[in-house]
PDB file of N, CA, C and O in Angstrom:
ATOM      1  N   PRO A   1     -71.226 209.147 -65.420  1.00 89.00           N
ATOM      2  CA  PRO A   1     -71.241 209.356 -63.975  1.00 89.00           C
ATOM      3  C   PRO A   1     -72.247 210.433 -63.587  1.00 89.00           C
ATOM      4  O   PRO A   1     -72.499 211.337 -64.365  1.00 89.00           O
ATOM      5  N   GLY A   2     -72.767 210.321 -62.406  1.00 94.00           N
ATOM      6  CA  GLY A   2     -73.695 211.327 -61.902  1.00 94.00           C
ATOM      7  C   GLY A   2     -72.981 212.299 -60.991  1.00 94.00           C
ATOM      8  O   GLY A   2     -72.097 211.905 -60.232  1.00 94.00           O
ATOM      9  N   LEU A   3     -73.352 213.560 -61.055  1.00 96.00           N
ATOM     10  CA  LEU A   3     -72.734 214.582 -60.217  1.00 96.00           C
ATOM     11  C   LEU A   3     -73.278 214.488 -58.792  1.00 96.00           C
ATOM     12  O   LEU A   3     -74.481 214.572 -58.577  1.00 96.00           O
ATOM     13  N   LEU A   4     -72.374 214.307 -57.826  1.00 97.00           N
ATOM     14  CA  LEU A   4     -72.753 214.204 -56.420  1.00 97.00           C
ATOM     15  C   LEU A   4     -72.478 215.491 -55.651  1.00 97.00           C
ATOM     16  O   LEU A   4     -73.204 215.810 -54.712  1.00 97.00           O
ATOM     17  N   ALA A   5     -71.409 216.192 -56.021  1.00 97.00           N
ATOM     18  CA  ALA A   5     -71.039 217.427 -55.314  1.00 97.00           C
ATOM     19  C   ALA A   5     -70.665 218.498 -56.328  1.00 97.00           C
ATOM     20  O   ALA A   5     -69.746 218.314 -57.114  1.00 97.00           O
ATOM     21  N   PHE A   6     -71.406 219.602 -56.291  1.00 97.00           N
ATOM     22  CA  PHE A   6     -71.204 220.730 -57.192  1.00 97.00           C
ATOM     23  C   PHE A   6     -70.552 221.867 -56.424  1.00 97.00           C
ATOM     24  O   PHE A   6     -70.919 222.142 -55.272  1.00 97.00           O
ATOM     25  N   VAL A   7     -69.584 222.538 -57.031  1.00 97.00           N
ATOM     26  CA  VAL A   7     -68.938 223.702 -56.439  1.00 97.00           C
ATOM     27  C   VAL A   7     -69.136 224.875 -57.389  1.00 97.00           C
ATOM     28  O   VAL A   7     -68.771 224.795 -58.566  1.00 97.00           O
ATOM     29  N   GLU A   8     -69.725 225.949 -56.880  1.00 96.00           N
ATOM     30  CA  GLU A   8     -69.952 227.161 -57.676  1.00 96.00           C
ATOM     31  C   GLU A   8     -68.617 227.859 -57.930  1.00 96.00           C
ATOM     32  O   GLU A   8     -67.799 227.997 -57.017  1.00 96.00           O
ATOM     33  N   ALA A   9     -68.401 228.311 -59.154  1.00 95.00           N
ATOM     34  CA  ALA A   9     -67.178 229.040 -59.481  1.00 95.00           C
ATOM     35  C   ALA A   9     -67.184 230.407 -58.804  1.00 95.00           C
ATOM     36  O   ALA A   9     -68.227 231.053 -58.711  1.00 95.00           O
ATOM     37  N   GLU A  10     -66.023 230.828 -58.325  1.00 95.00           N
ATOM     38  CA  GLU A  10     -65.873 232.173 -57.772  1.00 95.00           C
ATOM     39  C   GLU A  10     -65.652 233.124 -58.943  1.00 95.00           C
ATOM     40  O   GLU A  10     -64.665 232.995 -59.663  1.00 95.00           O
ATOM     41  N   TYR A  11     -66.590 234.039 -59.126  1.00 93.00           N
ATOM     42  CA  TYR A  11     -66.526 234.950 -60.255  1.00 93.00           C
ATOM     43  C   TYR A  11     -65.385 235.936 -60.052  1.00 93.00           C
ATOM     44  O   TYR A  11     -65.307 236.602 -59.014  1.00 93.00           O
ATOM     45  N   PRO A  12     -64.486 236.060 -61.015  1.00 95.00           N
ATOM     46  CA  PRO A  12     -63.381 237.023 -60.874  1.00 95.00           C
ATOM     47  C   PRO A  12     -63.926 238.449 -60.752  1.00 95.00           C
ATOM     48  O   PRO A  12     -64.777 238.860 -61.548  1.00 95.00           O
ATOM     49  N   PRO A  13     -63.467 239.215 -59.764  1.00 95.00           N
ATOM     50  CA  PRO A  13     -63.986 240.570 -59.556  1.00 95.00           C
ATOM     51  C   PRO A  13     -63.907 241.463 -60.802  1.00 95.00           C
ATOM     52  O   PRO A  13     -64.840 242.199 -61.098  1.00 95.00           O
ATOM     53  N   ALA A  14     -62.809 241.395 -61.532  1.00 94.00           N
ATOM     54  CA  ALA A  14     -62.661 242.232 -62.730  1.00 94.00           C
ATOM     55  C   ALA A  14     -63.702 241.850 -63.780  1.00 94.00           C
ATOM     56  O   ALA A  14     -64.283 242.720 -64.426  1.00 94.00           O
ATOM     57  N   ALA A  15     -63.947 240.562 -63.947  1.00 94.00           N
ATOM     58  CA  ALA A  15     -64.947 240.115 -64.925  1.00 94.00           C
ATOM     59  C   ALA A  15     -66.340 240.577 -64.508  1.00 94.00           C
ATOM     60  O   ALA A  15     -67.149 240.981 -65.350  1.00 94.00           O
ATOM     61  N   LEU A  16     -66.601 240.549 -63.222  1.00 93.00           N
ATOM     62  CA  LEU A  16     -67.888 241.006 -62.698  1.00 93.00           C
ATOM     63  C   LEU A  16     -68.077 242.506 -62.950  1.00 93.00           C
ATOM     64  O   LEU A  16     -69.116 242.931 -63.465  1.00 93.00           O
ATOM     65  N   ARG A  17     -67.049 243.287 -62.628  1.00 95.00           N
ATOM     66  CA  ARG A  17     -67.116 244.744 -62.854  1.00 95.00           C
ATOM     67  C   ARG A  17     -67.316 245.078 -64.326  1.00 95.00           C
ATOM     68  O   ARG A  17     -68.028 246.011 -64.664  1.00 95.00           O
ATOM     69  N   GLU A  18     -66.647 244.309 -65.187  1.00 95.00           N
ATOM     70  CA  GLU A  18     -66.690 244.575 -66.631  1.00 95.00           C
ATOM     71  C   GLU A  18     -67.890 243.929 -67.312  1.00 95.00           C
ATOM     72  O   GLU A  18     -68.093 244.117 -68.505  1.00 95.00           O
ATOM     73  N   GLY A  19     -68.665 243.145 -66.580  1.00 94.00           N
ATOM     74  CA  GLY A  19     -69.851 242.505 -67.146  1.00 94.00           C
ATOM     75  C   GLY A  19     -69.539 241.356 -68.093  1.00 94.00           C
ATOM     76  O   GLY A  19     -70.364 240.989 -68.921  1.00 94.00           O
ATOM     77  N   ARG A  20     -68.340 240.770 -67.952  1.00 93.00           N
ATOM     78  CA  ARG A  20     -67.983 239.635 -68.808  1.00 93.00           C
ATOM     79  C   ARG A  20     -68.597 238.363 -68.245  1.00 93.00           C
ATOM     80  O   ARG A  20     -68.483 238.085 -67.059  1.00 93.00           O
ATOM     81  N   GLU A  21     -69.267 237.611 -69.116  1.00 92.00           N
ATOM     82  CA  GLU A  21     -69.875 236.354 -68.691  1.00 92.00           C
ATOM     83  C   GLU A  21     -70.077 235.459 -69.895  1.00 92.00           C
ATOM     84  O   GLU A  21     -69.992 235.898 -71.040  1.00 92.00           O
ATOM     85  N   GLY A  22     -70.351 234.201 -69.629  1.00 92.00           N
ATOM     86  CA  GLY A  22     -70.619 233.231 -70.675  1.00 92.00           C
ATOM     87  C   GLY A  22     -70.109 231.867 -70.277  1.00 92.00           C
ATOM     88  O   GLY A  22     -69.437 231.706 -69.254  1.00 92.00           O
ATOM     89  N   PRO A  23     -70.420 230.866 -71.085  1.00 94.00           N
ATOM     90  CA  PRO A  23     -70.008 229.501 -70.749  1.00 94.00           C
ATOM     91  C   PRO A  23     -68.533 229.234 -71.070  1.00 94.00           C
ATOM     92  O   PRO A  23     -67.974 229.828 -71.989  1.00 94.00           O
ATOM     93  N   VAL A  24     -67.937 228.371 -70.270  1.00 96.00           N
ATOM     94  CA  VAL A  24     -66.590 227.860 -70.514  1.00 96.00           C
ATOM     95  C   VAL A  24     -66.746 226.356 -70.682  1.00 96.00           C
ATOM     96  O   VAL A  24     -67.256 225.678 -69.782  1.00 96.00           O
ATOM     97  N   LEU A  25     -66.361 225.834 -71.828  1.00 97.00           N
ATOM     98  CA  LEU A  25     -66.482 224.402 -72.099  1.00 97.00           C
ATOM     99  C   LEU A  25     -65.226 223.698 -71.599  1.00 97.00           C
ATOM    100  O   LEU A  25     -64.107 224.060 -71.975  1.00 97.00           O
ATOM    101  N   LEU A  26     -65.429 222.705 -70.727  1.00 98.00           N
ATOM    102  CA  LEU A  26     -64.319 222.007 -70.074  1.00 98.00           C
ATOM    103  C   LEU A  26     -64.396 220.503 -70.314  1.00 98.00           C
ATOM    104  O   LEU A  26     -65.485 219.932 -70.372  1.00 98.00           O
ATOM    105  N   ASP A  27     -63.245 219.877 -70.427  1.00 98.00           N
ATOM    106  CA  ASP A  27     -63.137 218.421 -70.532  1.00 98.00           C
ATOM    107  C   ASP A  27     -62.505 217.932 -69.234  1.00 98.00           C
ATOM    108  O   ASP A  27     -61.413 218.368 -68.864  1.00 98.00           O
ATOM    109  N   LEU A  28     -63.206 217.048 -68.522  1.00 97.00           N
ATOM    110  CA  LEU A  28     -62.732 216.527 -67.243  1.00 97.00           C
ATOM    111  C   LEU A  28     -62.381 215.055 -67.379  1.00 97.00           C
ATOM    112  O   LEU A  28     -63.097 214.305 -68.034  1.00 97.00           O
ATOM    113  N   LEU A  29     -61.321 214.638 -66.731  1.00 97.00           N
ATOM    114  CA  LEU A  29     -61.039 213.218 -66.585  1.00 97.00           C
ATOM    115  C   LEU A  29     -61.473 212.845 -65.176  1.00 97.00           C
ATOM    116  O   LEU A  29     -60.943 213.374 -64.189  1.00 97.00           O
ATOM    117  N   VAL A  30     -62.492 211.992 -65.084  1.00 98.00           N
ATOM    118  CA  VAL A  30     -63.038 211.557 -63.800  1.00 98.00           C
ATOM    119  C   VAL A  30     -62.508 210.158 -63.512  1.00 98.00           C
ATOM    120  O   VAL A  30     -62.627 209.260 -64.348  1.00 98.00           O
ATOM    121  N   THR A  31     -61.921 209.983 -62.338  1.00 97.00           N
ATOM    122  CA  THR A  31     -61.334 208.697 -61.963  1.00 97.00           C
ATOM    123  C   THR A  31     -62.424 207.652 -61.690  1.00 97.00           C
ATOM    124  O   THR A  31     -63.602 207.979 -61.555  1.00 97.00           O
ATOM    125  N   ALA A  32     -62.004 206.431 -61.545  1.00 97.00           N
ATOM    126  CA  ALA A  32     -62.929 205.345 -61.208  1.00 97.00           C
ATOM    127  C   ALA A  32     -63.552 205.564 -59.831  1.00 97.00           C
ATOM    128  O   ALA A  32     -64.607 205.007 -59.528  1.00 97.00           O
ATOM    129  N   GLU A  33     -62.929 206.413 -59.009  1.00 97.00           N
ATOM    130  CA  GLU A  33     -63.465 206.736 -57.684  1.00 97.00           C
ATOM    131  C   GLU A  33     -64.416 207.926 -57.724  1.00 97.00           C
ATOM    132  O   GLU A  33     -64.981 208.301 -56.703  1.00 97.00           O
ATOM    133  N   GLY A  34     -64.556 208.573 -58.881  1.00 97.00           N
ATOM    134  CA  GLY A  34     -65.469 209.702 -59.016  1.00 97.00           C
ATOM    135  C   GLY A  34     -64.857 211.062 -58.755  1.00 97.00           C
ATOM    136  O   GLY A  34     -65.565 212.065 -58.694  1.00 97.00           O
ATOM    137  N   ARG A  35     -63.551 211.130 -58.613  1.00 97.00           N
ATOM    138  CA  ARG A  35     -62.862 212.406 -58.392  1.00 97.00           C
ATOM    139  C   ARG A  35     -62.351 212.951 -59.723  1.00 97.00           C
ATOM    140  O   ARG A  35     -62.000 212.189 -60.620  1.00 97.00           O
ATOM    141  N   VAL A  36     -62.261 214.262 -59.827  1.00 98.00           N
ATOM    142  CA  VAL A  36     -61.738 214.893 -61.041  1.00 98.00           C
ATOM    143  C   VAL A  36     -60.217 214.839 -60.982  1.00 98.00           C
ATOM    144  O   VAL A  36     -59.600 215.360 -60.061  1.00 98.00           O
ATOM    145  N   ASP A  37     -59.628 214.197 -61.980  1.00 98.00           N
ATOM    146  CA  ASP A  37     -58.177 214.033 -62.033  1.00 98.00           C
ATOM    147  C   ASP A  37     -57.520 215.171 -62.807  1.00 98.00           C
ATOM    148  O   ASP A  37     -56.445 215.626 -62.448  1.00 98.00           O
ATOM    149  N   SER A  38     -58.166 215.610 -63.892  1.00 98.00           N
ATOM    150  CA  SER A  38     -57.611 216.706 -64.686  1.00 98.00           C
ATOM    151  C   SER A  38     -58.736 217.477 -65.363  1.00 98.00           C
ATOM    152  O   SER A  38     -59.820 216.947 -65.593  1.00 98.00           O
ATOM    153  N   VAL A  39     -58.442 218.735 -65.674  1.00 98.00           N
ATOM    154  CA  VAL A  39     -59.398 219.631 -66.322  1.00 98.00           C
ATOM    155  C   VAL A  39     -58.682 220.327 -67.475  1.00 98.00           C
ATOM    156  O   VAL A  39     -57.598 220.866 -67.284  1.00 98.00           O
ATOM    157  N   SER A  40     -59.302 220.321 -68.656  1.00 97.00           N
ATOM    158  CA  SER A  40     -58.775 221.033 -69.811  1.00 97.00           C
ATOM    159  C   SER A  40     -59.852 221.966 -70.351  1.00 97.00           C
ATOM    160  O   SER A  40     -61.018 221.576 -70.443  1.00 97.00           O
ATOM    161  N   VAL A  41     -59.452 223.173 -70.726  1.00 97.00           N
ATOM    162  CA  VAL A  41     -60.387 224.120 -71.330  1.00 97.00           C
ATOM    163  C   VAL A  41     -60.503 223.778 -72.812  1.00 97.00           C
ATOM    164  O   VAL A  41     -59.513 223.759 -73.531  1.00 97.00           O
ATOM    165  N   VAL A  42     -61.720 223.483 -73.251  1.00 97.00           N
ATOM    166  CA  VAL A  42     -61.984 223.169 -74.658  1.00 97.00           C
ATOM    167  C   VAL A  42     -62.306 224.453 -75.412  1.00 97.00           C
ATOM    168  O   VAL A  42     -61.798 224.686 -76.503  1.00 97.00           O
ATOM    169  N   ALA A  43     -63.169 225.277 -74.845  1.00 97.00           N
ATOM    170  CA  ALA A  43     -63.536 226.563 -75.434  1.00 97.00           C
ATOM    171  C   ALA A  43     -63.718 227.553 -74.293  1.00 97.00           C
ATOM    172  O   ALA A  43     -64.655 227.437 -73.515  1.00 97.00           O
ATOM    173  N   GLY A  44     -62.803 228.515 -74.191  1.00 95.00           N
ATOM    174  CA  GLY A  44     -62.838 229.455 -73.087  1.00 95.00           C
ATOM    175  C   GLY A  44     -63.292 230.840 -73.497  1.00 95.00           C
ATOM    176  O   GLY A  44     -63.550 231.111 -74.673  1.00 95.00           O
ATOM    177  N   LEU A  45     -63.374 231.705 -72.496  1.00 94.00           N
ATOM    178  CA  LEU A  45     -63.780 233.102 -72.699  1.00 94.00           C
ATOM    179  C   LEU A  45     -62.609 234.052 -72.500  1.00 94.00           C
ATOM    180  O   LEU A  45     -62.331 234.894 -73.328  1.00 94.00           O
ATOM    181  N   ALA A  46     -61.968 233.920 -71.366  1.00 95.00           N
ATOM    182  CA  ALA A  46     -60.838 234.764 -70.979  1.00 95.00           C
ATOM    183  C   ALA A  46     -60.078 233.999 -69.905  1.00 95.00           C
ATOM    184  O   ALA A  46     -60.672 233.199 -69.184  1.00 95.00           O
ATOM    185  N   PRO A  47     -58.781 234.217 -69.804  1.00 96.00           N
ATOM    186  CA  PRO A  47     -57.991 233.436 -68.841  1.00 96.00           C
ATOM    187  C   PRO A  47     -58.536 233.440 -67.416  1.00 96.00           C
ATOM    188  O   PRO A  47     -58.556 232.399 -66.757  1.00 96.00           O
ATOM    189  N   ASP A  48     -59.009 234.594 -66.920  1.00 96.00           N
ATOM    190  CA  ASP A  48     -59.498 234.634 -65.537  1.00 96.00           C
ATOM    191  C   ASP A  48     -60.791 233.839 -65.367  1.00 96.00           C
ATOM    192  O   ASP A  48     -60.963 233.099 -64.393  1.00 96.00           O
ATOM    193  N   LEU A  49     -61.706 233.933 -66.328  1.00 96.00           N
ATOM    194  CA  LEU A  49     -62.952 233.168 -66.253  1.00 96.00           C
ATOM    195  C   LEU A  49     -62.700 231.678 -66.445  1.00 96.00           C
ATOM    196  O   LEU A  49     -63.285 230.844 -65.757  1.00 96.00           O
ATOM    197  N   ASP A  50     -61.800 231.346 -67.369  1.00 97.00           N
ATOM    198  CA  ASP A  50     -61.457 229.938 -67.609  1.00 97.00           C
ATOM    199  C   ASP A  50     -60.861 229.309 -66.347  1.00 97.00           C
ATOM    200  O   ASP A  50     -61.233 228.196 -65.958  1.00 97.00           O
ATOM    201  N   ALA A  51     -59.952 230.034 -65.698  1.00 97.00           N
ATOM    202  CA  ALA A  51     -59.308 229.515 -64.485  1.00 97.00           C
ATOM    203  C   ALA A  51     -60.311 229.330 -63.357  1.00 97.00           C
ATOM    204  O   ALA A  51     -60.249 228.335 -62.617  1.00 97.00           O
ATOM    205  N   ALA A  52     -61.244 230.260 -63.212  1.00 97.00           N
ATOM    206  CA  ALA A  52     -62.256 230.150 -62.152  1.00 97.00           C
ATOM    207  C   ALA A  52     -63.150 228.938 -62.397  1.00 97.00           C
ATOM    208  O   ALA A  52     -63.461 228.190 -61.460  1.00 97.00           O
ATOM    209  N   ALA A  53     -63.560 228.736 -63.635  1.00 97.00           N
ATOM    210  CA  ALA A  53     -64.400 227.580 -63.966  1.00 97.00           C
ATOM    211  C   ALA A  53     -63.643 226.276 -63.729  1.00 97.00           C
ATOM    212  O   ALA A  53     -64.174 225.328 -63.144  1.00 97.00           O
ATOM    213  N   ALA A  54     -62.388 226.223 -64.170  1.00 97.00           N
ATOM    214  CA  ALA A  54     -61.586 225.008 -64.005  1.00 97.00           C
ATOM    215  C   ALA A  54     -61.351 224.696 -62.527  1.00 97.00           C
ATOM    216  O   ALA A  54     -61.427 223.532 -62.112  1.00 97.00           O
ATOM    217  N   ALA A  55     -61.093 225.722 -61.723  1.00 97.00           N
ATOM    218  CA  ALA A  55     -60.870 225.505 -60.280  1.00 97.00           C
ATOM    219  C   ALA A  55     -62.120 224.957 -59.611  1.00 97.00           C
ATOM    220  O   ALA A  55     -62.030 224.097 -58.728  1.00 97.00           O
ATOM    221  N   ALA A  56     -63.284 225.431 -60.028  1.00 97.00           N
ATOM    222  CA  ALA A  56     -64.532 224.946 -59.428  1.00 97.00           C
ATOM    223  C   ALA A  56     -64.788 223.491 -59.803  1.00 97.00           C
ATOM    224  O   ALA A  56     -65.050 222.659 -58.928  1.00 97.00           O
ATOM    225  N   VAL A  57     -64.713 223.164 -61.088  1.00 97.00           N
ATOM    226  CA  VAL A  57     -65.044 221.785 -61.487  1.00 97.00           C
ATOM    227  C   VAL A  57     -64.011 220.777 -61.002  1.00 97.00           C
ATOM    228  O   VAL A  57     -64.327 219.602 -60.839  1.00 97.00           O
ATOM    229  N   ALA A  58     -62.797 221.234 -60.725  1.00 97.00           N
ATOM    230  CA  ALA A  58     -61.782 220.325 -60.182  1.00 97.00           C
ATOM    231  C   ALA A  58     -62.207 219.782 -58.819  1.00 97.00           C
ATOM    232  O   ALA A  58     -61.712 218.737 -58.381  1.00 97.00           O
ATOM    233  N   GLN A  59     -63.149 220.468 -58.156  1.00 98.00           N
ATOM    234  CA  GLN A  59     -63.635 220.042 -56.852  1.00 98.00           C
ATOM    235  C   GLN A  59     -64.919 219.213 -56.922  1.00 98.00           C
ATOM    236  O   GLN A  59     -65.396 218.735 -55.892  1.00 98.00           O
ATOM    237  N   PHE A  60     -65.477 219.057 -58.115  1.00 97.00           N
ATOM    238  CA  PHE A  60     -66.696 218.253 -58.271  1.00 97.00           C
ATOM    239  C   PHE A  60     -66.425 216.810 -57.839  1.00 97.00           C
ATOM    240  O   PHE A  60     -65.301 216.316 -57.943  1.00 97.00           O
ATOM    241  N   VAL A  61     -67.463 216.140 -57.393  1.00 98.00           N
ATOM    242  CA  VAL A  61     -67.390 214.708 -57.080  1.00 98.00           C
ATOM    243  C   VAL A  61     -68.530 214.033 -57.843  1.00 98.00           C
ATOM    244  O   VAL A  61     -69.659 214.525 -57.858  1.00 98.00           O
ATOM    245  N   PHE A  62     -68.204 212.923 -58.484  1.00 97.00           N
ATOM    246  CA  PHE A  62     -69.167 212.174 -59.286  1.00 97.00           C
ATOM    247  C   PHE A  62     -69.355 210.770 -58.732  1.00 97.00           C
ATOM    248  O   PHE A  62     -68.459 210.226 -58.079  1.00 97.00           O
ATOM    249  N   SER A  63     -70.497 210.183 -59.041  1.00 97.00           N
ATOM    250  CA  SER A  63     -70.619 208.745 -58.825  1.00 97.00           C
ATOM    251  C   SER A  63     -69.799 208.103 -59.941  1.00 97.00           C
ATOM    252  O   SER A  63     -69.744 208.627 -61.051  1.00 97.00           O
ATOM    253  N   PRO A  64     -69.111 207.012 -59.672  1.00 93.00           N
ATOM    254  CA  PRO A  64     -68.257 206.415 -60.693  1.00 93.00           C
ATOM    255  C   PRO A  64     -69.053 205.950 -61.919  1.00 93.00           C
ATOM    256  O   PRO A  64     -70.185 205.494 -61.806  1.00 93.00           O
ATOM    257  N   ALA A  65     -68.418 206.075 -63.075  1.00 95.00           N
ATOM    258  CA  ALA A  65     -68.974 205.489 -64.289  1.00 95.00           C
ATOM    259  C   ALA A  65     -68.751 203.979 -64.191  1.00 95.00           C
ATOM    260  O   ALA A  65     -67.745 203.520 -63.633  1.00 95.00           O
ATOM    261  N   LEU A  66     -69.684 203.215 -64.719  1.00 96.00           N
ATOM    262  CA  LEU A  66     -69.575 201.750 -64.632  1.00 96.00           C
ATOM    263  C   LEU A  66     -69.578 201.129 -66.014  1.00 96.00           C
ATOM    264  O   LEU A  66     -70.335 201.529 -66.886  1.00 96.00           O
ATOM    265  N   VAL A  67     -68.735 200.132 -66.182  1.00 97.00           N
ATOM    266  CA  VAL A  67     -68.729 199.289 -67.373  1.00 97.00           C
ATOM    267  C   VAL A  67     -68.771 197.856 -66.862  1.00 97.00           C
ATOM    268  O   VAL A  67     -67.904 197.447 -66.090  1.00 97.00           O
ATOM    269  N   ALA A  68     -69.808 197.133 -67.252  1.00 97.00           N
ATOM    270  CA  ALA A  68     -70.014 195.757 -66.786  1.00 97.00           C
ATOM    271  C   ALA A  68     -70.013 195.705 -65.254  1.00 97.00           C
ATOM    272  O   ALA A  68     -69.472 194.781 -64.650  1.00 97.00           O
ATOM    273  N   GLY A  69     -70.577 196.758 -64.628  1.00 95.00           N
ATOM    274  CA  GLY A  69     -70.679 196.789 -63.180  1.00 95.00           C
ATOM    275  C   GLY A  69     -69.421 197.217 -62.441  1.00 95.00           C
ATOM    276  O   GLY A  69     -69.411 197.297 -61.221  1.00 95.00           O
ATOM    277  N   GLU A  70     -68.350 197.518 -63.176  1.00 97.00           N
ATOM    278  CA  GLU A  70     -67.081 197.909 -62.560  1.00 97.00           C
ATOM    279  C   GLU A  70     -66.814 199.398 -62.766  1.00 97.00           C
ATOM    280  O   GLU A  70     -67.003 199.900 -63.865  1.00 97.00           O
ATOM    281  N   PRO A  71     -66.360 200.104 -61.737  1.00 97.00           N
ATOM    282  CA  PRO A  71     -66.042 201.528 -61.901  1.00 97.00           C
ATOM    283  C   PRO A  71     -64.855 201.713 -62.850  1.00 97.00           C
ATOM    284  O   PRO A  71     -63.875 200.959 -62.792  1.00 97.00           O
ATOM    285  N   VAL A  72     -64.978 202.719 -63.729  1.00 98.00           N
ATOM    286  CA  VAL A  72     -63.925 203.013 -64.698  1.00 98.00           C
ATOM    287  C   VAL A  72     -63.737 204.521 -64.802  1.00 98.00           C
ATOM    288  O   VAL A  72     -64.653 205.288 -64.554  1.00 98.00           O
ATOM    289  N   PRO A  73     -62.517 204.945 -65.177  1.00 98.00           N
ATOM    290  CA  PRO A  73     -62.317 206.375 -65.433  1.00 98.00           C
ATOM    291  C   PRO A  73     -63.041 206.760 -66.724  1.00 98.00           C
ATOM    292  O   PRO A  73     -63.250 205.922 -67.604  1.00 98.00           O
ATOM    293  N   VAL A  74     -63.419 208.044 -66.800  1.00 97.00           N
ATOM    294  CA  VAL A  74     -64.185 208.489 -67.961  1.00 97.00           C
ATOM    295  C   VAL A  74     -63.911 209.969 -68.204  1.00 97.00           C
ATOM    296  O   VAL A  74     -63.578 210.707 -67.280  1.00 97.00           O
ATOM    297  N   SER A  75     -64.021 210.373 -69.456  1.00 96.00           N
ATOM    298  CA  SER A  75     -63.911 211.780 -69.824  1.00 96.00           C
ATOM    299  C   SER A  75     -65.314 212.371 -69.882  1.00 96.00           C
ATOM    300  O   SER A  75     -66.236 211.756 -70.417  1.00 96.00           O
ATOM    301  N   VAL A  76     -65.475 213.574 -69.312  1.00 94.00           N
ATOM    302  CA  VAL A  76     -66.762 214.261 -69.274  1.00 94.00           C
ATOM    303  C   VAL A  76     -66.553 215.675 -69.802  1.00 94.00           C
ATOM    304  O   VAL A  76     -65.633 216.360 -69.368  1.00 94.00           O
ATOM    305  N   VAL A  77     -67.392 216.111 -70.741  1.00 95.00           N
ATOM    306  CA  VAL A  77     -67.336 217.481 -71.229  1.00 95.00           C
ATOM    307  C   VAL A  77     -68.518 218.228 -70.623  1.00 95.00           C
ATOM    308  O   VAL A  77     -69.653 217.751 -70.656  1.00 95.00           O
ATOM    309  N   THR A  78     -68.219 219.385 -70.021  1.00 92.00           N
ATOM    310  CA  THR A  78     -69.257 220.169 -69.342  1.00 92.00           C
ATOM    311  C   THR A  78     -68.975 221.657 -69.499  1.00 92.00           C
ATOM    312  O   THR A  78     -67.876 222.050 -69.858  1.00 92.00           O
ATOM    313  N   ASN A  79     -69.986 222.477 -69.228  1.00 88.00           N
ATOM    314  CA  ASN A  79     -69.785 223.933 -69.189  1.00 88.00           C
ATOM    315  C   ASN A  79     -70.438 224.495 -67.959  1.00 88.00           C
ATOM    316  O   ASN A  79     -71.144 223.861 -67.250  1.00 88.00           O
TER     317      ASN A  79
END
């Protein structure tokens, strides 16, 4: 699926003050309609950063994945 709507994660204030940063690897289940149905943290940094990343990607919108021309749900791994 192609990403149609991106939402920037809100950086947790404590992480910002402490200079904590880095990628959070997430597994998303994208519905046949292109909406994010569920988010799982595959490799995280800290609970506050993981939650911020998961909350942002839960709002992403994708073009549907297609199999034989038909929209299907799909798992997507992203950071």
